[in-house]
Short mmCIF file of C-alpha atoms and ligand atoms in Angstrom, two decimals:
data_model
loop_
_atom_site.label_atom_id
_atom_site.label_comp_id
_atom_site.label_asym_id
_atom_site.label_seq_id
_atom_site.Cartn_x
_atom_site.Cartn_y
_atom_site.Cartn_z
CA MET A 1 89.21 109.33 71.07
CA THR A 2 87.88 111.36 73.98
CA ASP A 3 89.66 111.08 77.27
CA GLN A 4 86.83 110.90 79.79
CA GLN A 5 89.04 111.83 82.71
CA THR A 6 90.16 115.15 81.27
CA PRO A 7 87.32 117.64 81.85
CA SER A 8 87.29 117.69 85.66
CA ASP A 9 90.62 116.07 86.37
CA ILE A 10 91.81 117.59 89.67
CA ARG A 11 95.34 116.43 88.97
CA GLU A 12 95.88 119.00 86.27
CA SER A 13 95.16 121.96 88.52
CA LEU A 14 97.43 120.44 91.18
CA GLY A 15 100.25 119.98 88.70
CA LEU A 16 100.27 116.22 89.30
CA ARG A 17 101.00 113.77 86.51
CA ARG A 18 97.90 112.07 85.10
CA VAL A 19 99.16 108.55 85.61
CA ILE A 20 97.25 105.52 84.40
CA ASN A 21 97.48 102.64 86.86
CA VAL A 22 98.15 99.30 85.19
CA SER A 23 99.97 97.92 88.22
CA GLY A 24 97.21 96.93 90.65
CA THR A 25 96.10 98.41 93.95
CA MET A 26 99.22 100.26 95.04
CA THR A 27 99.46 102.61 98.00
CA SER A 28 102.13 104.49 96.05
CA LEU A 29 99.56 105.36 93.36
CA GLY A 30 96.60 106.06 95.63
CA ALA A 31 95.39 102.47 96.05
CA SER A 32 92.18 102.11 94.01
CA ILE A 33 89.26 103.91 92.40
CA VAL A 34 86.92 104.55 95.32
CA VAL A 35 83.36 103.41 94.54
CA PRO A 36 80.70 106.16 94.23
CA GLN A 37 78.72 104.77 97.18
CA ALA A 38 81.72 105.27 99.49
CA ILE A 39 82.41 108.77 98.14
CA ALA A 40 78.77 109.77 98.75
CA ALA A 41 78.78 108.28 102.26
CA MET A 42 82.00 110.08 103.15
CA SER A 43 80.86 113.50 102.00
CA SER A 44 77.50 113.09 103.76
CA ILE A 45 79.04 112.46 107.17
CA LEU A 46 82.00 114.85 107.05
CA PRO A 47 80.09 117.97 108.23
CA GLN A 48 78.25 116.13 111.05
CA PHE A 49 79.09 115.15 114.61
CA VAL A 50 78.58 111.53 115.55
CA GLU A 51 79.18 109.39 118.58
CA ILE A 52 82.15 107.63 117.12
CA ASN A 53 81.84 104.33 118.96
CA ASP A 54 78.23 104.05 117.77
CA LEU A 55 79.46 104.51 114.22
CA HIS A 56 82.12 101.85 114.86
CA ARG A 57 79.33 99.63 116.26
CA MET A 58 77.44 99.93 112.95
CA ALA A 59 80.40 98.52 111.04
CA SER A 60 80.50 95.32 113.06
CA PRO A 61 77.37 93.52 111.76
CA VAL A 62 78.18 94.54 108.17
CA ILE A 63 81.69 93.11 108.48
CA ALA A 64 80.28 90.01 110.20
CA ARG A 65 77.77 89.47 107.38
CA LEU A 66 80.36 89.77 104.63
CA THR A 67 83.12 87.77 106.29
CA GLY A 68 81.18 85.16 108.23
CA GLY A 69 82.98 86.35 111.39
CA GLU A 70 81.26 87.13 114.69
CA ALA A 71 82.23 90.80 114.69
CA GLY A 72 84.48 93.35 113.04
CA PHE A 73 85.90 96.84 113.24
CA VAL A 74 87.73 99.27 111.01
CA THR A 75 91.15 100.81 111.56
CA ALA A 76 93.69 102.82 109.56
CA SER A 77 95.00 100.03 107.33
CA CYS A 78 95.59 96.31 107.17
CA SER A 79 99.05 96.97 108.57
CA ALA A 80 97.47 98.73 111.57
CA GLY A 81 95.01 95.83 111.85
CA ILE A 82 97.91 93.38 112.24
CA THR A 83 99.40 95.47 115.06
CA LEU A 84 96.04 95.82 116.83
CA ALA A 85 95.08 92.16 116.44
CA VAL A 86 98.47 91.10 117.80
CA ALA A 87 98.05 93.55 120.70
CA ALA A 88 94.60 92.05 121.37
CA THR A 89 96.08 88.57 121.78
CA MET A 90 98.60 89.97 124.27
CA THR A 91 96.37 92.15 126.47
CA GLY A 92 92.86 90.81 126.03
CA PRO A 93 90.41 93.44 127.33
CA ASP A 94 92.78 94.57 130.15
CA LEU A 95 92.71 98.37 129.80
CA ALA A 96 95.73 98.87 132.04
CA ALA A 97 97.81 96.50 129.92
CA ILE A 98 96.49 98.23 126.78
CA GLU A 99 97.80 101.56 128.08
CA ARG A 100 101.17 100.02 128.93
CA LEU A 101 101.93 98.64 125.44
CA PRO A 102 104.38 98.46 123.76
CA ASP A 103 105.79 97.56 127.19
CA ALA A 104 104.78 93.90 127.29
CA THR A 105 106.12 93.09 130.75
CA GLY A 106 104.16 90.21 132.21
CA LEU A 107 102.25 89.50 128.98
CA LYS A 108 102.61 86.71 126.45
CA ASN A 109 104.68 88.41 123.77
CA GLU A 110 105.86 85.90 121.16
CA VAL A 111 104.16 85.90 117.77
CA LEU A 112 104.94 83.11 115.33
CA ILE A 113 105.26 83.64 111.59
CA GLN A 114 106.62 81.30 108.94
CA THR A 115 109.93 82.66 107.64
CA GLY A 116 108.60 82.44 104.06
CA HIS A 117 105.80 84.83 105.07
CA VAL A 118 108.10 87.61 106.28
CA VAL A 119 107.60 89.89 103.30
CA SER A 120 107.42 93.59 102.64
CA TYR A 121 104.18 95.17 101.41
CA GLY A 122 105.94 98.54 101.43
CA ALA A 123 107.03 97.97 105.04
CA PRO A 124 108.07 94.73 106.75
CA VAL A 125 105.19 92.58 108.04
CA ASP A 126 107.22 91.61 111.13
CA GLN A 127 107.51 95.29 112.02
CA ALA A 128 103.71 95.51 112.22
CA ILE A 129 103.91 92.65 114.76
CA LYS A 130 106.72 94.27 116.75
CA LEU A 131 104.91 97.62 116.91
CA ALA A 132 102.49 96.04 119.38
CA GLY A 133 105.40 95.28 121.70
CA ALA A 134 105.58 91.66 120.58
CA LYS A 135 108.55 89.66 119.45
CA ALA A 136 108.25 88.13 115.97
CA VAL A 137 109.44 84.52 116.10
CA LEU A 138 110.41 83.26 112.65
CA VAL A 139 109.45 79.63 112.12
CA GLY A 140 111.22 77.29 109.70
CA GLN A 141 113.30 78.48 106.76
CA ALA A 142 112.31 80.66 103.82
CA THR A 143 111.36 77.72 101.61
CA SER A 144 110.62 75.01 104.13
CA CYS A 145 108.39 75.03 107.14
CA TYR A 146 106.89 71.80 108.42
CA PRO A 147 104.31 71.15 111.13
CA TYR A 148 107.11 70.15 113.54
CA HIS A 149 108.72 73.59 113.15
CA LEU A 150 105.47 75.22 114.16
CA GLU A 151 104.72 72.78 116.97
CA GLY A 152 108.24 73.21 118.32
CA ALA A 153 107.99 77.00 118.34
CA ILE A 154 104.85 77.17 120.50
CA ASN A 155 105.47 77.71 124.22
CA GLU A 156 103.82 79.40 127.21
CA ARG A 157 104.88 82.85 125.95
CA THR A 158 103.22 82.42 122.54
CA ALA A 159 100.51 85.05 122.12
CA ALA A 160 99.48 84.46 118.50
CA ALA A 161 100.52 83.24 115.08
CA VAL A 162 100.35 85.37 111.94
CA PHE A 163 99.68 83.89 108.49
CA VAL A 164 100.21 86.05 105.38
CA VAL A 165 98.34 85.57 102.10
CA SER A 166 100.20 87.31 99.28
CA HIS A 167 101.94 86.77 95.97
CA HIS A 168 105.03 88.08 97.79
CA THR A 169 105.27 85.05 100.11
CA VAL A 170 107.10 81.86 99.20
CA GLN A 171 104.49 79.78 97.39
CA TYR A 172 105.75 76.28 98.22
CA GLY A 173 107.17 74.24 101.07
CA LEU A 174 105.20 76.01 103.80
CA VAL A 175 102.33 74.97 106.10
CA ALA A 176 98.91 75.75 104.56
CA LEU A 177 96.36 77.70 106.58
CA LYS A 178 94.09 74.82 107.61
CA LYS A 179 96.96 72.80 109.05
CA PHE A 180 98.55 75.95 110.51
CA ALA A 181 95.31 76.75 112.37
CA GLU A 182 94.86 73.14 113.50
CA ILE A 183 98.32 73.05 115.08
CA CYS A 184 97.91 76.47 116.71
CA HIS A 185 94.43 75.74 118.04
CA ALA A 186 95.54 72.44 119.56
CA ARG A 187 97.83 74.56 121.78
CA GLY A 188 95.36 77.42 122.33
CA VAL A 189 97.14 79.89 120.05
CA PRO A 190 94.94 82.29 118.02
CA VAL A 191 95.65 82.72 114.31
CA ILE A 192 95.68 86.12 112.61
CA VAL A 193 95.53 86.15 108.80
CA ASP A 194 96.81 89.08 106.75
CA ALA A 195 94.50 88.87 103.73
CA ALA A 196 94.92 92.52 102.73
CA SER A 197 94.66 92.01 99.02
CA GLU A 198 92.24 89.07 98.76
CA TYR A 199 88.78 89.05 97.16
CA ASP A 200 87.40 86.17 99.20
CA LEU A 201 86.17 87.71 102.43
CA LYS A 202 85.06 84.41 103.95
CA VAL A 203 87.54 81.64 103.16
CA PHE A 204 90.26 82.44 105.72
CA LEU A 205 87.92 82.54 108.71
CA ALA A 206 86.27 79.40 107.32
CA GLU A 207 89.66 77.69 107.16
CA GLY A 208 90.34 78.36 110.82
CA ALA A 209 91.61 81.92 111.22
CA ASP A 210 90.47 83.61 114.43
CA ILE A 211 91.01 87.02 112.86
CA ALA A 212 91.22 87.93 109.16
CA ILE A 213 92.32 91.40 108.08
CA TYR A 214 91.59 93.11 104.75
CA SER A 215 92.43 96.49 103.27
CA SER A 216 89.40 98.72 102.61
CA HIS A 217 91.25 100.48 99.81
CA LYS A 218 92.19 97.53 97.64
CA PHE A 219 89.62 95.44 95.76
CA LEU A 220 86.75 96.78 97.87
CA GLY A 221 87.26 100.29 96.49
CA GLY A 222 86.81 101.91 99.89
CA PRO A 223 88.73 104.75 101.51
CA THR A 224 92.10 103.94 103.07
CA GLY A 225 91.42 101.59 105.97
CA GLY A 226 91.78 98.11 107.38
CA ILE A 227 88.98 95.68 108.23
CA VAL A 228 89.51 93.39 111.21
CA ALA A 229 87.03 90.49 111.29
CA GLY A 230 86.57 87.33 113.32
CA ARG A 231 86.11 86.13 116.90
CA LYS A 232 84.13 88.67 118.90
CA ASP A 233 86.34 88.62 122.01
CA LEU A 234 89.47 89.24 119.95
CA VAL A 235 87.84 91.89 117.76
CA ARG A 236 86.67 93.68 120.91
CA SER A 237 90.17 93.55 122.43
CA ALA A 238 91.62 94.84 119.15
CA PHE A 239 89.06 97.67 119.12
CA LEU A 240 89.97 98.60 122.71
CA GLN A 241 93.54 99.24 121.55
CA ASN A 242 92.15 102.56 120.26
CA MET A 243 92.81 103.69 123.84
CA GLY A 244 96.44 102.68 123.46
CA VAL A 245 98.71 101.98 120.52
CA GLY A 246 95.71 102.20 118.17
CA ARG A 247 95.32 105.93 118.78
CA GLY A 248 97.86 106.81 116.13
CA MET A 249 96.09 104.47 113.74
CA LYS A 250 92.63 105.94 114.15
CA LEU A 251 90.14 106.46 111.37
CA GLY A 252 87.88 109.47 111.01
CA LYS A 253 84.10 109.18 110.76
CA GLU A 254 84.28 109.47 106.98
CA SER A 255 86.50 106.42 106.56
CA ILE A 256 84.45 104.28 108.94
CA LEU A 257 81.24 105.07 107.05
CA GLY A 258 83.03 104.95 103.70
CA THR A 259 84.24 101.44 104.45
CA ILE A 260 80.74 100.32 105.47
CA ALA A 261 79.41 101.73 102.19
CA ALA A 262 82.15 100.01 100.17
CA LEU A 263 81.36 96.67 101.84
CA GLU A 264 77.65 97.06 101.08
CA ALA A 265 78.47 98.01 97.48
CA TRP A 266 80.72 94.94 97.21
CA GLU A 267 77.71 92.71 97.96
CA LYS A 268 75.87 94.19 94.99
CA ARG A 269 78.80 94.57 92.63
CA ASP A 270 78.47 93.03 89.16
CA HIS A 271 81.58 90.88 89.61
CA ALA A 272 81.08 88.90 86.38
CA GLY A 273 80.49 92.06 84.33
CA ILE A 274 83.65 93.69 85.71
CA ARG A 275 85.72 90.59 85.00
CA GLU A 276 84.43 90.53 81.44
CA LYS A 277 85.42 94.17 80.93
CA GLU A 278 88.88 93.52 82.39
CA THR A 279 89.33 90.47 80.17
CA GLY A 280 88.51 92.71 77.21
CA TYR A 281 91.34 95.08 78.19
CA LEU A 282 93.78 92.18 78.45
CA HIS A 283 92.83 90.89 75.01
CA LEU A 284 93.22 94.35 73.51
CA TRP A 285 96.75 94.71 74.94
CA LYS A 286 97.70 91.17 73.99
CA GLN A 287 96.53 91.81 70.45
CA THR A 288 98.46 95.08 70.37
CA LEU A 289 101.66 93.30 71.41
CA THR A 290 101.30 90.14 69.35
CA GLY A 291 103.80 89.98 66.51
CA LYS A 292 105.93 92.84 67.83
CA PRO A 293 109.61 91.87 67.61
CA GLY A 294 111.00 90.56 70.90
CA VAL A 295 107.69 90.76 72.76
CA THR A 296 105.69 87.87 74.21
CA ALA A 297 102.37 88.60 75.89
CA GLU A 298 100.49 86.00 77.87
CA ILE A 299 97.44 86.14 80.09
CA GLU A 300 98.16 84.71 83.54
CA ALA A 301 95.97 83.88 86.52
CA ASP A 302 96.47 85.66 89.84
CA PRO A 303 98.97 83.74 92.02
CA THR A 304 96.74 83.78 95.12
CA HIS A 305 93.63 82.76 93.14
CA ASN A 306 91.81 86.06 93.13
CA PRO A 307 89.31 86.21 90.24
CA LEU A 308 91.66 88.39 88.23
CA ASP A 309 94.05 87.81 85.34
CA ARG A 310 97.01 89.89 84.29
CA LEU A 311 99.02 90.20 81.10
CA ARG A 312 102.63 89.08 81.42
CA VAL A 313 104.81 90.96 78.95
CA THR A 314 108.21 89.35 78.36
CA ILE A 315 110.84 91.33 76.47
CA ASP A 316 113.81 90.03 74.51
CA PRO A 317 116.04 93.14 74.40
CA ARG A 318 117.98 91.90 71.33
CA GLU A 319 114.82 92.03 69.26
CA ALA A 320 112.85 94.79 70.97
CA HIS A 321 116.00 96.95 71.42
CA ILE A 322 115.00 97.69 75.01
CA THR A 323 114.99 95.84 78.32
CA ALA A 324 111.77 95.11 80.19
CA TRP A 325 112.61 97.68 82.88
CA ASP A 326 113.62 100.39 80.42
CA PHE A 327 110.35 99.73 78.58
CA ALA A 328 108.47 100.10 81.89
CA ASP A 329 110.33 103.35 82.59
CA ALA A 330 109.60 104.67 79.10
CA LEU A 331 105.89 103.95 79.56
CA ALA A 332 106.00 105.81 82.90
CA LYS A 333 107.10 109.01 81.15
CA GLY A 334 105.25 111.37 78.85
CA GLU A 335 101.88 113.04 78.65
CA ARG A 336 99.95 109.97 79.86
CA PRO A 337 102.32 107.97 82.07
CA ILE A 338 101.47 104.27 82.27
CA ILE A 339 102.60 102.58 85.48
CA VAL A 340 102.99 98.83 84.99
CA ARG A 341 103.51 96.09 87.60
CA ASP A 342 107.27 95.78 87.41
CA HIS A 343 108.48 94.23 90.69
CA GLU A 344 109.94 91.28 88.75
CA ALA A 345 111.32 93.34 85.84
CA GLU A 346 114.90 92.17 86.50
CA HIS A 347 113.80 88.80 85.09
CA GLY A 348 112.85 90.43 81.80
CA TYR A 349 109.11 90.77 82.18
CA PHE A 350 106.41 92.90 83.76
CA TYR A 351 102.68 92.55 84.27
CA MET A 352 99.76 94.69 83.24
CA ASP A 353 96.87 94.70 85.71
CA PRO A 354 93.44 95.65 84.32
CA CYS A 355 91.51 96.28 87.54
CA ASN A 356 92.05 100.01 88.10
CA LEU A 357 91.21 101.60 84.77
CA HIS A 358 88.67 104.24 83.88
CA PRO A 359 86.74 103.58 80.66
CA GLY A 360 88.77 104.68 77.65
CA GLU A 361 92.14 104.40 79.36
CA GLU A 362 92.69 100.93 77.92
CA THR A 363 93.08 102.35 74.42
CA ILE A 364 95.48 105.05 75.64
CA VAL A 365 97.52 102.23 77.18
CA ALA A 366 97.50 100.26 73.92
CA GLY A 367 98.64 103.36 72.01
CA ARG A 368 101.48 104.00 74.46
CA LEU A 369 102.67 100.38 74.19
CA GLU A 370 102.91 100.73 70.41
CA GLU A 371 104.54 104.15 70.60
CA GLU A 372 107.32 103.12 73.00
CA LEU A 373 108.03 99.84 71.19
CA ARG A 374 108.27 101.68 67.88
CA LYS A 375 110.70 104.21 69.36
CA ALA A 376 112.86 101.44 70.84
CA ARG A 377 112.96 99.48 67.58
CA ALA A 378 114.06 102.63 65.76
CA SER A 379 116.98 103.02 68.15
CA ASN A 380 120.29 101.79 66.76
CA GLU A 381 121.48 100.69 70.17
CA ILE A 382 119.78 98.39 72.63
CA ILE A 383 118.42 100.51 75.48
CA ALA A 384 119.73 98.67 78.51
CA THR A 385 120.26 100.62 81.73
CA PRO A 386 122.07 98.45 84.27
CA PHE A 387 119.34 97.21 86.59
CA GLU A 388 121.19 98.31 89.75
CA GLU A 389 121.31 101.89 88.44
CA ARG A 390 117.55 101.94 88.15
CA TYR A 391 117.22 100.89 91.77
CA ALA A 392 119.83 103.43 92.90
CA ARG A 393 117.97 106.19 91.03
CA ARG A 394 114.73 105.32 92.79
CA ILE A 395 116.30 105.36 96.23
CA SER A 396 118.17 108.59 95.64
CA GLY A 397 114.95 110.22 94.41
CA LEU A 398 113.26 109.11 97.61
CA MET A 399 116.09 110.38 99.80
CA ARG A 400 115.83 113.86 98.24
CA TRP A 401 112.16 114.18 99.23
CA PRO A 402 110.53 116.76 99.58
CA ASP A 403 112.63 118.60 97.01
C1 PLP B 501 98.77 95.70 100.83
C2 PLP B 501 99.13 94.69 101.81
C3 PLP B 501 99.29 95.02 103.15
C4 PLP B 501 99.21 96.42 103.63
O1 PLP B 501 97.89 96.84 103.62
P1 PLP B 501 97.54 98.32 104.05
O2 PLP B 501 96.06 98.27 104.27
O3 PLP B 501 97.93 99.21 102.94
O4 PLP B 501 98.29 98.58 105.31
C5 PLP B 501 99.55 94.03 104.06
N1 PLP B 501 99.69 92.75 103.66
C6 PLP B 501 99.55 92.38 102.38
C7 PLP B 501 99.66 90.93 102.02
C8 PLP B 501 99.26 93.34 101.40
O5 PLP B 501 99.11 92.99 100.12
#
């Protein structure tokens, strides 16, 4: 079969491995395939001068239209958006206070977050809050937060409350967004939702968020960026942070326009057609794995209800002669490395995510699954690296960077 990525693949001339991403939209792999409309928009603006705040102004109505918010702006990432939205709730449009941050003297500086929402998306979410100069106040326990916890945590120093939507958060025993917003609003506290990786651009504002923040570079297929949408006064105050802590989080003209183009393309995207194609990939891989000794493959819905399924591959090492994580590592080697979604591999399974493939890569993936399972079965011993060693290897590799 022809590999459609080969002829003009920049990675070869750079000496970079031609990885195939079966793990989802991961910063560590370059996020997502940027849509052609965004690529064209970015290259058209790069050689030109623009009045940057006018370009920012153009993004606002597009974000408003897609999210149902009053206004919007674009910053470096969703993580940056959290910091800037939190800062906005502390300073309002006070330019002197904006320049003083992260010194929050005299400002409301407590930001509430349910303990079960304090996750890492590659960095801790509470750090994004603290970067603004705020104090993150953890509410309730990891697996139980009730309305009284939230009510009891609100006081005259409370600037905002942050709500995180992610498969990483605890998925039970916590206060749902509608109730969360109701309690906060009754005491005049604005609600900021981290919806970085969500398809539904409207539901969180509709359920009461004052600000919802999305990543441009995840499902939208835009350049790296963060979209801050919601109440106009708060969006404006978040935008004004560009004269303060937001400076180090700034976007260039290309990413502002690229994000606008990705949002406009999202409106016209053939969502049903894409889902059908992705479902086809999942069925191909499931079929490839069915009947293989020690392997169970099941299609599973996305935990935060995005219109996306994944294949859960569970490995019985006694039969397959390899653990789930050693299988993942084996797939990640070789001529066409396959990177699977393996953050739960210690439990004996990983996921395969179909949403970032180029046409033709699905069959390469199927071939690699067969190849590595065959090799493992042929091994006389069960390939079982202690899980802790795998983690230690990853960290020590990181600590040796850049060599
Ligand atoms: C990916 C992610 C982030 C980080 O988004 P960036 O735009 O890469 O900063 C934050 N929160 C959640 C829930 C995420 O999934």
